[in-house]
Tab-separated table of C-alpha atoms in Angstrom:
chain	number	residue	atom	x	y	z
A	24	UNK	CA	0.551	-7.599	7.289
A	25	UNK	CA	0.771	-5.911	10.668
A	26	UNK	CA	-2.506	-4.839	12.272
A	27	UNK	CA	-1.701	-2.297	14.949
A	28	UNK	CA	-3.999	-1.123	17.712
A	29	UNK	CA	-6.865	-1.942	19.972
A	30	UNK	CA	-7.255	-4.883	22.258
A	31	UNK	CA	-8.890	-8.251	21.773
A	32	UNK	CA	-11.165	-9.757	24.376
A	33	UNK	CA	-12.940	-13.021	24.987
A	34	UNK	CA	-16.171	-11.021	25.091
A	35	UNK	CA	-16.975	-9.837	21.523
A	36	UNK	CA	-18.853	-6.803	22.863
A	37	UNK	CA	-15.545	-5.512	24.293
A	38	UNK	CA	-13.584	-5.729	21.030
A	39	UNK	CA	-13.014	-2.533	19.066
A	40	UNK	CA	-15.350	-2.210	16.094
A	41	UNK	CA	-12.262	-1.405	14.020
A	42	UNK	CA	-10.694	-4.755	14.874
A	43	UNK	CA	-13.938	-6.561	14.075
A	44	UNK	CA	-14.168	-4.767	10.725
A	45	UNK	CA	-10.533	-5.574	9.893
A	46	UNK	CA	-11.106	-9.224	10.811
A	47	UNK	CA	-14.106	-9.399	8.459
A	48	UNK	CA	-12.062	-7.965	5.597
A	49	UNK	CA	-9.107	-10.289	6.186
A	50	UNK	CA	-11.436	-13.310	6.325
A	51	UNK	CA	-12.271	-12.518	2.691
A	52	UNK	CA	-8.576	-12.665	1.763
A	53	UNK	CA	-7.123	-15.814	3.343
A	54	UNK	CA	-3.894	-15.357	1.375
A	55	UNK	CA	-3.067	-12.353	3.571
A	56	UNK	CA	-1.294	-13.376	6.761
A	57	UNK	CA	-1.763	-10.843	9.503
A	58	UNK	CA	-0.263	-10.278	12.915
A	59	UNK	CA	-2.238	-8.204	15.406
A	60	UNK	CA	-0.382	-6.252	18.063
A	61	UNK	CA	-2.615	-4.814	20.766
A	62	UNK	CA	-1.495	-1.314	21.602
A	63	UNK	CA	-2.630	1.758	23.481
A	64	UNK	CA	-3.966	4.548	21.257
A	65	UNK	CA	-1.041	6.953	21.789
A	66	UNK	CA	2.190	6.981	19.745
A	67	UNK	CA	4.604	6.331	22.618
A	68	UNK	CA	2.504	3.545	24.108
A	69	UNK	CA	2.049	1.940	20.709
A	70	UNK	CA	5.762	2.115	19.922
A	71	UNK	CA	6.587	0.436	23.250
A	72	UNK	CA	3.960	-2.267	22.693
A	73	UNK	CA	5.393	-2.954	19.231
A	74	UNK	CA	8.910	-3.213	20.701
A	75	UNK	CA	7.712	-5.758	23.240
A	76	UNK	CA	5.561	-7.790	20.856
A	77	UNK	CA	7.842	-7.909	17.815
A	78	UNK	CA	11.278	-8.495	19.361
A	79	UNK	CA	11.582	-11.937	17.747
A	80	UNK	CA	10.226	-10.954	14.326
A	81	UNK	CA	12.745	-10.933	11.510
A	82	UNK	CA	10.528	-11.261	8.433
A	83	UNK	CA	9.500	-7.853	7.055
A	84	UNK	CA	5.833	-6.943	6.741
A	85	UNK	CA	4.385	-6.080	3.332
A	86	UNK	CA	1.950	-3.696	4.950
A	87	UNK	CA	0.764	-1.977	8.087
A	88	UNK	CA	-2.839	-1.252	8.951
A	89	UNK	CA	-3.058	1.072	11.931
A	90	UNK	CA	-6.435	1.364	13.598
A	91	UNK	CA	-5.614	5.058	13.761
A	92	UNK	CA	-3.188	7.236	11.825
A	93	UNK	CA	-1.060	7.673	14.940
A	94	UNK	CA	-0.727	3.908	15.308
A	95	UNK	CA	0.128	3.479	11.632
A	96	UNK	CA	2.898	6.054	11.979
A	97	UNK	CA	4.220	4.438	15.182
A	98	UNK	CA	4.289	1.051	13.415
A	99	UNK	CA	6.003	2.613	10.421
A	100	UNK	CA	8.686	4.241	12.570
A	101	UNK	CA	9.264	1.053	14.548
A	102	UNK	CA	9.293	-1.068	11.401
A	103	UNK	CA	11.842	1.181	9.691
A	104	UNK	CA	14.202	1.240	12.674
A	105	UNK	CA	14.031	-2.566	13.027
A	106	UNK	CA	14.166	-3.412	9.322
A	107	UNK	CA	10.670	-4.910	9.446
A	108	UNK	CA	9.315	-3.102	6.389
A	109	UNK	CA	10.108	-3.364	2.705
A	110	UNK	CA	10.768	-0.166	0.755
A	111	UNK	CA	7.370	-0.636	-0.882
A	112	UNK	CA	5.394	-1.749	2.192
A	113	UNK	CA	1.914	-0.231	2.268
A	114	UNK	CA	1.139	1.908	5.328
A	115	UNK	CA	-2.521	2.727	5.977
A	116	UNK	CA	-4.260	4.386	8.910
A	117	UNK	CA	-7.699	5.588	9.898
A	118	UNK	CA	-8.853	9.146	10.744
A	119	UNK	CA	-7.553	11.398	7.988
A	120	UNK	CA	-5.690	13.591	10.448
A	121	UNK	CA	-3.320	16.327	9.218
A	122	UNK	CA	-0.146	14.507	10.315
A	123	UNK	CA	-1.181	11.475	8.281
A	124	UNK	CA	-2.175	13.567	5.276
A	125	UNK	CA	1.308	15.107	5.377
A	126	UNK	CA	2.829	11.612	5.627
A	127	UNK	CA	0.827	10.532	2.567
A	128	UNK	CA	1.969	13.631	0.698
A	129	UNK	CA	5.609	12.887	1.651
A	130	UNK	CA	5.331	9.240	0.577
A	131	UNK	CA	5.639	7.790	4.100
A	132	UNK	CA	2.061	6.535	4.301
A	133	UNK	CA	0.087	5.007	1.456
A	134	UNK	CA	-3.320	6.189	2.614
A	135	UNK	CA	-5.476	7.389	5.450
A	136	UNK	CA	-9.185	6.699	5.599
A	137	UNK	CA	-11.526	9.247	7.145
């Protein structure tokens, strides 16, 4: 599973609450392997960060969890172009924004959480 967005820090008070929440959930499911790519919060910056971080990845991800809908869509687009997603990979973002709701409707994203 690809976790996309935010930045990690040595100081826990500087880590995004969304990353901390995702970490807590994934701790409950040790069978889920996850890769976190720190990205800026904008689409273009995220896409570039994914390009840089995932150049050596060849194994497709079963899912993407974007810490925002924009990041989920950037990860989806990058994953599709690089063959890093299965046809049935789950794509989930956070915010419930209209672009994501349209992507859910069109079958591109699995869900968005408001």
